[in-house]
Short mmCIF file of C-alpha atoms in Angstrom, two decimals:
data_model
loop_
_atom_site.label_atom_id
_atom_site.label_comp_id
_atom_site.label_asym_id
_atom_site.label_seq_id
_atom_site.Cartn_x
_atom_site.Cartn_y
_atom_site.Cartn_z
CA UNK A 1 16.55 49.38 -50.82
CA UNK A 2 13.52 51.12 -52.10
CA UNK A 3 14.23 54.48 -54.55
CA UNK A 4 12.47 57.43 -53.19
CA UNK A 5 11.98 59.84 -55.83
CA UNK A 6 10.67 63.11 -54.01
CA UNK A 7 8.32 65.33 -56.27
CA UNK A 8 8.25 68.65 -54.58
CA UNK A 9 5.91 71.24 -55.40
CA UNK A 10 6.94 74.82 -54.39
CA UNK A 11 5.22 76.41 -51.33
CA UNK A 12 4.61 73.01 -49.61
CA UNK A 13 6.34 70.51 -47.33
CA UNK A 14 8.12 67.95 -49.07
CA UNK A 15 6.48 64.32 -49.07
CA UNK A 16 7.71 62.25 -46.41
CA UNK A 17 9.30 59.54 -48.56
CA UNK A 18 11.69 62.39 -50.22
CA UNK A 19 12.75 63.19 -46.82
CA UNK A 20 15.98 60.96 -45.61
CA UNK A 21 15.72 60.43 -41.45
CA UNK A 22 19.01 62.62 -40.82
CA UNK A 23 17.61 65.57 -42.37
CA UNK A 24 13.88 65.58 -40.81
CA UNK A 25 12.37 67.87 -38.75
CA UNK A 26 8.92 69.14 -37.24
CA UNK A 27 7.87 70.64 -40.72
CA UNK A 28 9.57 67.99 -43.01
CA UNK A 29 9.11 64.61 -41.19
CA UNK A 30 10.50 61.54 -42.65
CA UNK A 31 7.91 58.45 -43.94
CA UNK A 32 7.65 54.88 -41.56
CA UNK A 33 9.02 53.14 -44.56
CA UNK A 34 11.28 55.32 -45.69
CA UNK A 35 13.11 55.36 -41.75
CA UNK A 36 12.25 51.19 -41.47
CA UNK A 37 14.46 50.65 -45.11
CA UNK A 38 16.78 53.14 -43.99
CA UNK A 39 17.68 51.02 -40.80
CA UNK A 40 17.56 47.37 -42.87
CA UNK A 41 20.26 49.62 -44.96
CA UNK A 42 22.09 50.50 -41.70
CA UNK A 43 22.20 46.83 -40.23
CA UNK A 44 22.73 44.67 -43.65
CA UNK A 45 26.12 46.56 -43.38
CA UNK A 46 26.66 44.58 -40.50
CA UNK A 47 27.46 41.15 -41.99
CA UNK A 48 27.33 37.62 -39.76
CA UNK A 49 28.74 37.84 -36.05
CA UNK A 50 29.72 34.98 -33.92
CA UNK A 51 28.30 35.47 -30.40
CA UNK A 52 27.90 33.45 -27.04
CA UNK A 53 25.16 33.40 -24.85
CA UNK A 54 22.46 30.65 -23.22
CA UNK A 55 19.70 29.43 -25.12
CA UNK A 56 16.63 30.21 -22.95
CA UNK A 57 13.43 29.76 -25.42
CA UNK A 58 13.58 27.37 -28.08
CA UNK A 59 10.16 27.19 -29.60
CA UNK A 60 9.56 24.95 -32.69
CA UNK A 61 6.93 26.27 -35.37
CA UNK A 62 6.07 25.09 -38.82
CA UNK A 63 9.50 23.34 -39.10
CA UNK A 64 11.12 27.05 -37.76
CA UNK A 65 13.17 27.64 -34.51
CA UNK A 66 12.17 30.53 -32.78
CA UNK A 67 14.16 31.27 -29.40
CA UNK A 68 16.17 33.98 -27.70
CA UNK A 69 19.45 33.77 -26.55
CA UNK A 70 20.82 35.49 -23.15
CA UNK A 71 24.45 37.15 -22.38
CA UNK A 72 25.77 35.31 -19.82
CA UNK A 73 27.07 37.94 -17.16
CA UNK A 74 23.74 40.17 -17.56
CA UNK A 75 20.19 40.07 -18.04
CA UNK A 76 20.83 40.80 -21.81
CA UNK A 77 18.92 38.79 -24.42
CA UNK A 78 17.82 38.89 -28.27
CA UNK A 79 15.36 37.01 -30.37
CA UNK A 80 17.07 34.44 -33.01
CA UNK A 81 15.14 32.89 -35.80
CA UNK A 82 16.68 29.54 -37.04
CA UNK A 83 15.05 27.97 -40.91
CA UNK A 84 14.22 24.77 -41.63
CA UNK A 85 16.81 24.60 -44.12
CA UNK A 86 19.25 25.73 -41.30
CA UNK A 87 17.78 23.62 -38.65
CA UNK A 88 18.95 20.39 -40.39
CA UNK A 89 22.71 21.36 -40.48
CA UNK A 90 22.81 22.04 -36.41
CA UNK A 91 22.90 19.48 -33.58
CA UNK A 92 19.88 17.47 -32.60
CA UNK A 93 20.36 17.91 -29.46
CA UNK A 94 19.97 21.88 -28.93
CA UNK A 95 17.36 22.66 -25.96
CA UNK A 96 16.83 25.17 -23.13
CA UNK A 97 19.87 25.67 -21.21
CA UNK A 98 22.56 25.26 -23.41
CA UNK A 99 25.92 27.40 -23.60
CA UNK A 100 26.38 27.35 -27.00
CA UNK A 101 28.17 29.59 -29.96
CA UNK A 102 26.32 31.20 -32.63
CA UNK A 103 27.06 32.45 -35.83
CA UNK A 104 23.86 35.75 -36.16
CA UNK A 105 23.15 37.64 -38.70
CA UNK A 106 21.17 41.04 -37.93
CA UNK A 107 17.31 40.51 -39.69
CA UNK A 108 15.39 43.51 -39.91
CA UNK A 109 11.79 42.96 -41.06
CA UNK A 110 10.41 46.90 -42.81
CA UNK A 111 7.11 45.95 -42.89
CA UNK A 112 6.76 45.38 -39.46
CA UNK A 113 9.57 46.86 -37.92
CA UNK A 114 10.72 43.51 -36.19
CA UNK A 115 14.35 43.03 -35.20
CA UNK A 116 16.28 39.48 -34.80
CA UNK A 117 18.92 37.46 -35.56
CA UNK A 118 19.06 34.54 -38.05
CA UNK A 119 21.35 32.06 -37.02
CA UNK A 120 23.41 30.46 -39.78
CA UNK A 121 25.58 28.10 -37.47
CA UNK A 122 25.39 26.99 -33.74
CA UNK A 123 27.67 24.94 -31.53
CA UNK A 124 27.79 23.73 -27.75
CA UNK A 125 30.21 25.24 -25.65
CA UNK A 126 28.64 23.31 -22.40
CA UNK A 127 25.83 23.79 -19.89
CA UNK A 128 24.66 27.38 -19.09
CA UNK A 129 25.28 28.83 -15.98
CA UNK A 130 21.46 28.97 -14.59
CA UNK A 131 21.34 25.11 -16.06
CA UNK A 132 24.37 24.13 -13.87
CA UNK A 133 22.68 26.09 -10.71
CA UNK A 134 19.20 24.27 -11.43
CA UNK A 135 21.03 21.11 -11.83
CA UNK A 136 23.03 20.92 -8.52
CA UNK A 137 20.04 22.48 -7.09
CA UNK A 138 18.33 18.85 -8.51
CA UNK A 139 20.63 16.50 -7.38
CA UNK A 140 20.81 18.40 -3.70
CA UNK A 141 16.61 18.11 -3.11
CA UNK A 142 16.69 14.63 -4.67
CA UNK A 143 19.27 13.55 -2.31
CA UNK A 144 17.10 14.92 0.66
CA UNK A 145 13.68 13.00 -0.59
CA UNK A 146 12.03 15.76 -1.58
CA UNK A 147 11.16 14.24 -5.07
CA UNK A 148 10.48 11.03 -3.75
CA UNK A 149 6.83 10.05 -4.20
CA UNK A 150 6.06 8.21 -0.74
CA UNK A 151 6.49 12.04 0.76
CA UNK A 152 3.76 12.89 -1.48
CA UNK A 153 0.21 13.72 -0.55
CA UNK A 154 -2.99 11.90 -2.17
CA UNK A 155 -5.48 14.47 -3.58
CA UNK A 156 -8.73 14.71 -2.00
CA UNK A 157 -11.20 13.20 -4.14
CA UNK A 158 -13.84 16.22 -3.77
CA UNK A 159 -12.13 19.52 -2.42
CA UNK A 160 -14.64 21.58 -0.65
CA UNK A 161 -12.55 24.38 -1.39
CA UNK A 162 -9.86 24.80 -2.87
CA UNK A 163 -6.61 27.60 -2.37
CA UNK A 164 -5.34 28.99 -5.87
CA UNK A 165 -2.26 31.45 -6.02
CA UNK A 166 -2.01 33.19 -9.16
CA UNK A 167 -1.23 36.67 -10.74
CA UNK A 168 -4.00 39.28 -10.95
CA UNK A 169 -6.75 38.82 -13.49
CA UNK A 170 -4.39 36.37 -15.11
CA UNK A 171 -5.25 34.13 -17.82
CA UNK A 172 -4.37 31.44 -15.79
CA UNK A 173 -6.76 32.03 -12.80
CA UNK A 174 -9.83 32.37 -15.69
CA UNK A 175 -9.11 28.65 -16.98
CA UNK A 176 -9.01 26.97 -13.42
CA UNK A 177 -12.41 28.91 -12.32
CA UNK A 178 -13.89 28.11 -16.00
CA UNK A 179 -12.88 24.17 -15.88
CA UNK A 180 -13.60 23.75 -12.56
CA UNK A 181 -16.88 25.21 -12.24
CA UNK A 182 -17.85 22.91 -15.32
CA UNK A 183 -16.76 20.02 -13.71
CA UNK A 184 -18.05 20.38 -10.17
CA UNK A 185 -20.61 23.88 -10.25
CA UNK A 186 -20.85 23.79 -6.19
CA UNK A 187 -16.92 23.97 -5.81
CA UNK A 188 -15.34 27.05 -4.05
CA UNK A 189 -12.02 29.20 -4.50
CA UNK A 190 -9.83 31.13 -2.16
CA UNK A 191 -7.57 32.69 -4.10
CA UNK A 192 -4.47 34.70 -3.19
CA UNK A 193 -2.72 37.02 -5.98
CA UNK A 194 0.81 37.29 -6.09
CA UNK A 195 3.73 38.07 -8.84
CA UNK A 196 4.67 35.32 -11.08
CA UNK A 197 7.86 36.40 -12.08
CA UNK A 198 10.37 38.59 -11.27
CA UNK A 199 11.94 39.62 -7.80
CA UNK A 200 8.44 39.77 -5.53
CA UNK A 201 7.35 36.09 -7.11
CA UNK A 202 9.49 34.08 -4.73
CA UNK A 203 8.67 36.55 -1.38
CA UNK A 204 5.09 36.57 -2.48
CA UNK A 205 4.19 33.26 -3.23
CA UNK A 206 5.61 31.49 -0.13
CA UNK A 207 3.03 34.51 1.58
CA UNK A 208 0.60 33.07 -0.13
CA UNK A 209 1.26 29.40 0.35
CA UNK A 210 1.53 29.77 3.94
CA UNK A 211 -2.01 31.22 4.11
CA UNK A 212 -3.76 28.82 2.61
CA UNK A 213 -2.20 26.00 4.43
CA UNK A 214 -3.18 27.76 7.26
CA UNK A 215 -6.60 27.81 6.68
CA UNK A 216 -8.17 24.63 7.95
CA UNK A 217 -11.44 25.16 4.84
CA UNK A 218 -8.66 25.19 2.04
CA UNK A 219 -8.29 20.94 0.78
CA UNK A 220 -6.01 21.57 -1.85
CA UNK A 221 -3.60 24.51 -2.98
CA UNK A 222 -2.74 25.29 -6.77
CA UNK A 223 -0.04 27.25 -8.16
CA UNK A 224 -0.81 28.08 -11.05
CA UNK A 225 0.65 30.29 -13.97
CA UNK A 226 0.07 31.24 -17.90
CA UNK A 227 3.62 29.71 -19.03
CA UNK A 228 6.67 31.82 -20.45
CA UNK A 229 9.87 31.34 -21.07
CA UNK A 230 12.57 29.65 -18.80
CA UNK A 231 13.89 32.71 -17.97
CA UNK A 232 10.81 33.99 -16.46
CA UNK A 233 9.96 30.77 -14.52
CA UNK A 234 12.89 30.63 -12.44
CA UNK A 235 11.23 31.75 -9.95
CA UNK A 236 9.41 28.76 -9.59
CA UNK A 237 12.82 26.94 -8.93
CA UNK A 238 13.84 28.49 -6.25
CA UNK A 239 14.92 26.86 -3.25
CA UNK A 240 12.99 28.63 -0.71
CA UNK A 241 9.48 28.01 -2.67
CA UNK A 242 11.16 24.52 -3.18
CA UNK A 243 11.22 23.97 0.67
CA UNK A 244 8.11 25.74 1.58
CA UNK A 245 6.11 23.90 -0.87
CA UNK A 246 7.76 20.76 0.45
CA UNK A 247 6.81 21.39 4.46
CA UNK A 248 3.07 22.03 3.18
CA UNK A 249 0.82 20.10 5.05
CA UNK A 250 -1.84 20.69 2.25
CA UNK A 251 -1.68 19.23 -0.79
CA UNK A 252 -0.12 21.14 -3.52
CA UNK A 253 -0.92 21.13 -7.45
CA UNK A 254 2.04 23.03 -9.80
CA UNK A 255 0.58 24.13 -12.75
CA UNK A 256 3.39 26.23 -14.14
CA UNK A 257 3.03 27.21 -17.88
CA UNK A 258 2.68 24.16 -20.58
CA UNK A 259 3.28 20.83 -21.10
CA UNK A 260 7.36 21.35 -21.93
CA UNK A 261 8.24 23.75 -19.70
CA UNK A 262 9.31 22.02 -16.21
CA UNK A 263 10.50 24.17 -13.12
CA UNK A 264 11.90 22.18 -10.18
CA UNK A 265 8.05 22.87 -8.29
CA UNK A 266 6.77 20.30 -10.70
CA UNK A 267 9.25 17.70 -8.70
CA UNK A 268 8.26 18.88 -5.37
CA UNK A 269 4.89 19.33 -5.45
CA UNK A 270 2.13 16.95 -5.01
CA UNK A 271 1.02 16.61 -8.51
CA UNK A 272 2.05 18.09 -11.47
CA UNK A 273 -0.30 19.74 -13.99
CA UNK A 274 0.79 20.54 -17.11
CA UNK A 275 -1.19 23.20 -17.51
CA UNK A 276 -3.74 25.35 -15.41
CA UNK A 277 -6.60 23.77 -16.97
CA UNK A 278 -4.90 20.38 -16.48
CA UNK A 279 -5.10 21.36 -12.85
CA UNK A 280 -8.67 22.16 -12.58
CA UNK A 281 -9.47 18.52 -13.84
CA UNK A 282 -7.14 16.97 -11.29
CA UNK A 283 -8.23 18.06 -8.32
CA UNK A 284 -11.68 18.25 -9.44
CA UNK A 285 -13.97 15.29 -10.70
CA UNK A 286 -16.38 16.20 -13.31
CA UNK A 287 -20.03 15.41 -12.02
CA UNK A 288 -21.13 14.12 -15.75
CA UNK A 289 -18.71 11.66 -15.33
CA UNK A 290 -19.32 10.54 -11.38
CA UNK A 291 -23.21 10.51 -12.30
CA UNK A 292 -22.18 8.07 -15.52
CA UNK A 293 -20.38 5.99 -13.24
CA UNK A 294 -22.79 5.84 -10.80
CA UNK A 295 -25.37 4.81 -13.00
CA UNK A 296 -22.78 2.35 -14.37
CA UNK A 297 -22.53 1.01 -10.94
CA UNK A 298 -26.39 0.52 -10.08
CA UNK A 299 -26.68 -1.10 -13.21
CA UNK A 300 -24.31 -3.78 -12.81
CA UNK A 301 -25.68 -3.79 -8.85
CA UNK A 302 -29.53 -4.65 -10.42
CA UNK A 303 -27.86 -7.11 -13.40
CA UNK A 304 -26.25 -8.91 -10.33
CA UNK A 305 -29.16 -8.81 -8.13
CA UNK A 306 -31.46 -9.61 -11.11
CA UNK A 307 -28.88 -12.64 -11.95
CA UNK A 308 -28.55 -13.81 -8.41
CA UNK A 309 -32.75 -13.97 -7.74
CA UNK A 310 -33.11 -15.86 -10.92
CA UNK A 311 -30.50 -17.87 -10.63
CA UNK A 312 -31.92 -18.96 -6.91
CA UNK A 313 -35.29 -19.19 -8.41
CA UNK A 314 -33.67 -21.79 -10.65
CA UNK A 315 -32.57 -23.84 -8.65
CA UNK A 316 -35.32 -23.60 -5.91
CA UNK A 317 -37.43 -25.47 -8.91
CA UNK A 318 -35.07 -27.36 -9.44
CA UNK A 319 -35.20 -28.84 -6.22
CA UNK A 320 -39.32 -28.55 -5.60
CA UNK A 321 -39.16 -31.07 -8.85
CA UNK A 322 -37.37 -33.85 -7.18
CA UNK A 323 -40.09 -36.24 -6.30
CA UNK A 324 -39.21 -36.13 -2.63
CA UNK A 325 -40.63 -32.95 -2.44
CA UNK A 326 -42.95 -32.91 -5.28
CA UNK A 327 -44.58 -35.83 -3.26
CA UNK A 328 -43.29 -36.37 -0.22
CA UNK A 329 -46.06 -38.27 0.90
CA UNK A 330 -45.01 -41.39 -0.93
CA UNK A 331 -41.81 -40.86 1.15
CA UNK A 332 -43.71 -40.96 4.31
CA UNK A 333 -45.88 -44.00 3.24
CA UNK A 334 -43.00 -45.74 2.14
CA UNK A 335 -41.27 -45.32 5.57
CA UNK A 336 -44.37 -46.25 7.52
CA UNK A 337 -44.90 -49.31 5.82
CA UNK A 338 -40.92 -49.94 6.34
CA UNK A 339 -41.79 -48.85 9.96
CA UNK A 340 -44.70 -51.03 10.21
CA UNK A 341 -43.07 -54.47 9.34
CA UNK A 342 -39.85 -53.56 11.04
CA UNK A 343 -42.27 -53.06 14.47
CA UNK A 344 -44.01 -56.40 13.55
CA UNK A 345 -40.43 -57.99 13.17
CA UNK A 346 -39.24 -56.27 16.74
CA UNK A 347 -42.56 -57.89 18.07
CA UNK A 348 -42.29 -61.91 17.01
CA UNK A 349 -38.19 -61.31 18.11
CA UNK A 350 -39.70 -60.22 21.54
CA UNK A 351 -41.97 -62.52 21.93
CA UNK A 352 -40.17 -65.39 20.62
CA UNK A 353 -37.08 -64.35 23.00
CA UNK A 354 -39.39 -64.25 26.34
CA UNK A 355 -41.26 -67.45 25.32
CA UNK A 356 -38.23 -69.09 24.99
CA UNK A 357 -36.85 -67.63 28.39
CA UNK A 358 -39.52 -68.53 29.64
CA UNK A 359 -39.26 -72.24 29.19
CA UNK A 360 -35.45 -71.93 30.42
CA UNK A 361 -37.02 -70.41 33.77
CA UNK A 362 -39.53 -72.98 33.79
CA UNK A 363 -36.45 -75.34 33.28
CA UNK A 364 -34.19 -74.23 35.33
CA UNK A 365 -36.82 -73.66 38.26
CA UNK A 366 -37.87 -77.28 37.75
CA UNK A 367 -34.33 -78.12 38.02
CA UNK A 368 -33.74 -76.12 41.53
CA UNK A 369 -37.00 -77.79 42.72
CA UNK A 370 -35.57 -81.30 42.43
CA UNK A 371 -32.32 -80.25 43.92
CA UNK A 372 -33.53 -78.26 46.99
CA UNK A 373 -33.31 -79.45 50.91
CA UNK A 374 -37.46 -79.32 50.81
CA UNK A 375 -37.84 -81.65 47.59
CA UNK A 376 -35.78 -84.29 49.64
CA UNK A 377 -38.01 -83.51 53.12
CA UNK A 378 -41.31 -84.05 50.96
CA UNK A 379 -40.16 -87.41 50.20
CA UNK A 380 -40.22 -88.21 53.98
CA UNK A 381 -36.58 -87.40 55.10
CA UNK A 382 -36.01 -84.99 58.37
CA UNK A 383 -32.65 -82.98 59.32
CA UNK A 384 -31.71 -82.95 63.07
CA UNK A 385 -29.48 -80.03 64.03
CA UNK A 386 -27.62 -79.42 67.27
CA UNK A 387 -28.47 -76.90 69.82
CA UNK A 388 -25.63 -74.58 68.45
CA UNK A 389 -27.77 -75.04 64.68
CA UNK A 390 -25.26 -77.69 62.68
CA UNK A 391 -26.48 -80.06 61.52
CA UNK A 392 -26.10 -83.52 63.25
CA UNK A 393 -24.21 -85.72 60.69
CA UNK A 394 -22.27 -88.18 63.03
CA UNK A 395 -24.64 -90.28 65.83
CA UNK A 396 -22.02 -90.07 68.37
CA UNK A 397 -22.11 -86.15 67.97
CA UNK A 398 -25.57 -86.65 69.90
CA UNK A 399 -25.10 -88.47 73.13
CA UNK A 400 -28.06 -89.58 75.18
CA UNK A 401 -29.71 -86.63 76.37
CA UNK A 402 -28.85 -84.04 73.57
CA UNK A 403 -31.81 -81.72 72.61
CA UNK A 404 -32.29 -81.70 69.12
CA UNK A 405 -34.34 -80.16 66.45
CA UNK A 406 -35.59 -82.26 63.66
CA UNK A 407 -36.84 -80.45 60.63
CA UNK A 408 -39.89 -81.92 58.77
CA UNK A 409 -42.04 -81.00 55.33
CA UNK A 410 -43.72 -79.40 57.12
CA UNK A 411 -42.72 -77.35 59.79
CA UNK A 412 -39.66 -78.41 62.91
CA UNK A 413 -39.94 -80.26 65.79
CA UNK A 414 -37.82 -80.55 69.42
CA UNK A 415 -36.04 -84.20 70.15
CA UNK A 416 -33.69 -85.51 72.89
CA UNK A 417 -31.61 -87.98 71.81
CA UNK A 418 -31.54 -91.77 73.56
CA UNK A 419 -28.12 -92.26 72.14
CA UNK A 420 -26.69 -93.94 69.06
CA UNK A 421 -28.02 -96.97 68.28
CA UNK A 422 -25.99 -99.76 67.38
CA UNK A 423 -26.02 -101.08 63.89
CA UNK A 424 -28.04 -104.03 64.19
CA UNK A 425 -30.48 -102.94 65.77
CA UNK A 426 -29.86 -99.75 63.24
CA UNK A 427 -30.41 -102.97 60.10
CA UNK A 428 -33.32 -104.41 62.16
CA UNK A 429 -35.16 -100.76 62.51
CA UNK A 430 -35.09 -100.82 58.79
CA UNK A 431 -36.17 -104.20 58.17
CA UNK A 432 -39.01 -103.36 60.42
CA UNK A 433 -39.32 -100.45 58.87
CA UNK A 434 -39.87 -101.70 55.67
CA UNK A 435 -42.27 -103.93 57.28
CA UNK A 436 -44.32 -100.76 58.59
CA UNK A 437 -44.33 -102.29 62.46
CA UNK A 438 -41.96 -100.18 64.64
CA UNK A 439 -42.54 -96.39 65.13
CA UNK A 440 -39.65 -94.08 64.02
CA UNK A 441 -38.38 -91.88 66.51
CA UNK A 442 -37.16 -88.44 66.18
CA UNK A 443 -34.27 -88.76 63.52
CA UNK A 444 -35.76 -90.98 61.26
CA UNK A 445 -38.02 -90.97 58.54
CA UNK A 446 -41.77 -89.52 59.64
CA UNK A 447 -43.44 -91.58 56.70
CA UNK A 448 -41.86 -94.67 56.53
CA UNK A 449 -40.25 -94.86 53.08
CA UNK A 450 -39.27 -98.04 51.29
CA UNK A 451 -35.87 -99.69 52.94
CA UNK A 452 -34.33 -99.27 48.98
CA UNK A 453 -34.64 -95.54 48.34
CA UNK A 454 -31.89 -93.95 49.18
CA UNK A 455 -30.52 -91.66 52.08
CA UNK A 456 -30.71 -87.56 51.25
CA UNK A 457 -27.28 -86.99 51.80
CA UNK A 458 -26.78 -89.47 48.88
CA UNK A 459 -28.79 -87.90 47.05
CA UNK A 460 -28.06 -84.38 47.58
CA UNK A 461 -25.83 -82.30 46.13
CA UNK A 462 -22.96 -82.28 49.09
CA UNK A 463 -24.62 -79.40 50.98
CA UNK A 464 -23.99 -80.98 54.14
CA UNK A 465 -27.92 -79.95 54.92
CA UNK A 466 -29.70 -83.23 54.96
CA UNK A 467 -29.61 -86.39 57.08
CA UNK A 468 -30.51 -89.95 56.54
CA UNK A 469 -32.85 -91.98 58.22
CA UNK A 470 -32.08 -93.07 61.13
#
């Protein structure tokens, strides 16, 4: 404890530092220091105390714990300060939300006038009673699909406008405006203020909420606030935000305090920013980098393009150097020369073929000729046929008196028959005939050919057309 010596000089007030705090008054007030070293006096006599409570801030700083610890019936708290050298001795596992024992020892800082507790020793005694309520709370909205991320909404990629709730000229509302704006300078806010802690944050930000999903210009909605401890976010954890956020038809961003501290809205939302300037670069893309990338993009689009032509110009020479179409003449003389002897070669078969057909006709004609009814009339022989047109074969078919018409070289004409003739006279008519005195008559030969040659039935080819002479 600092000595005061007072030096009082007759007449006039005492100096402040002579003057102990029990005995000042309006004329004889007592010094800052000398009242700040009077309380360290007051607490030191206090020694260590053992004391239970729920950790709800544990900060870490230079290799120092800094935190505050809350009763657990009331809204009572105090600030704790845990060394380096101290820290190494506790648990590892000490966080926010733990019911833990603590051995404190009263810290009163003169200087400054700061009051805390240093914490010598520190124990679990199990979860704290907020922990346990946020933790069945957890399970409960888990089990209903509310954390699950098909139920989530996609961000729009650029929000027209977008719906902020915040506190009043907070911190937090500065930073989205200020990143945004960077990003995207055309973008647009509607922002609705409400409390972001205490007993009108809950009422006031579902207000809020429903609002802006109700405006059909808002794209996306962000919650945001400046952090704090967990005490002071619990707000953000309750289950009628919870719900309300979760029946949203908008998207919704939580950006509640930093990057460790994690209210149940982080779950339930849409996204989760871990800060509010985290925020402002989700939902909004920065125009230095979409410009980049679009430049990116038409670059590769003209390489490509540029690649493609010259690769199709490659091989477009390519192919106007094969000789076929370098000269495609020779291809053309080649092929009419081809064409040329093939049509001479057609020709000769052609002709060849029909002269050769020819001679078969020629042939073949010459070989009808000598078997045809007329060849055998032109050598002298006649055919008699009955009235009814057969052809008289048999003498006694042709009694005396039968009409009859006798076919000739050279034209027909009409007989009567005398009767058959016996057959010697039959042998005599051909002696004499071969003699050239008698006259045929109607069924015999009209020239008179040699008694040898033969009859034209014999020589036929069994027609049944032809007679012999008579």
């Amino acid at each position: 404890m600092t000595s005061f010596q007072p030096e009082t000089v007759a007449g006039q007030a005492p100096p402040a530092d002579s003057v102990h705090p029990r005995d000042s008054r309006t004329d004889a007030p007592t010094s800052v220091s000398r009242l700040n070293d009077t309380i360290r006096g007051f607490i030191e006599r206090w020694g260590s105390v053992w004391v239970e409570g729920e950790i709800t801030s544990f900060n870490r700083r230079g290799g120092n714990v800094f935190g505050r610890l809350k009763d657990l019936g009331t809204e009572s708290t105090v600030a704790f300060r845990i060394w380096s050298s101290t820290l190494n001795r506790l648990p590892k596992d000490l966080k926010v939300g733990d019911h833990v024992v603590a051995c404190v020892k009263a810290d009163y800082f003169p200087r400054t006038g700061d009051f805390s507790f240093s914490i010598s020793a520190m124990r679990h005694v199990g979860l704290g009673e907020q922990l346990e309520r946020l933790e069945a709370l957890r399970v409960q909205l888990r089990s209903e699909g509310l954390f699950d991320p098909v139920r989530k909404k996609k961000l729009p990629f650029l929000p027209h406008c977008i719906g902020l709730i915040t506190g009043e000229n907070s911190d937090a509302e500065k930073d989205v405006h200020r990143n945004a704006e960077l990003r995207w300078p055309r973008v647009r806010f509607r922002t609705k203020h409400a409390a972001v802690q205490g007993e009108r944050c809950v009422p006031e930000t579902i207000a809020a909420l429903k609002a802006l999903d109700a405006d059909p210009d808002v794209d996306v909605i962000v919650i945001a606030r400046g952090g704090g401890d967990p005490q002071t976010l619990l707000g953000f954890s309750d289950e009628r935000l919870l719900r309300a956020v979760a029946a949203a038809s908008t998207p919704v961003v939580s950006a509640i305090g930093h990057e460790n501290d994690r209210p149940l809205l982080d779950d339930v939302a849409d996204v989760r920013a871990s800060t509010p300037t985290d925020a402002a670069k989700r939902v909004v893309p920065d125009v230095s980098e979409q410009r980049a990338l679009v430049a990116q993009l038409r670059a590769r689009l003209t390489g490509r393009l540029t690649q493609r032509v010259l690769h199709d110009i490659a091989q477009l020479e390519q192919v106007r150097s094969r000789p076929a179409l370098r000269t495609p003449h020779s291809m053309l003389t080649a092929r009419a020369q081809e064409l040329w002897m093939l049509s001479n070669r057609g020709r000769d078969i052609v002709d060849r073929r029909i002269e050769g057909e020819r001679r078969r006709t020629s042939e073949l004609g010459a070989g009808l000729r000598a078997l045809s009814p007329l060849a055998t009339l032109a050598r002298g022989y006649a055919i008699a046929q009955l009235p009814d047109g057969s052809v008289l074969r048999d003498a006694a078919a042709a009694p005396a008196g039968t009409v009859l018409r006798v076919t000739v070289e050279q034209g027909s004409i009409a007989a009567r028959s005398e009767g058959a003739v016996p057959d010697a006279v039959a042998h005599e008519a051909a002696s004499a005939d071969g003699a050239g005195d008698p006259q045929p008559d109607a069924a015999t030969r009209t020239d008179a050919p040699a008694s040898a040659e033969r009859p034209l039935d014999a020589e036929a080819t069994g027609d049944g057309v032809s007679a012999g002479p008579a």
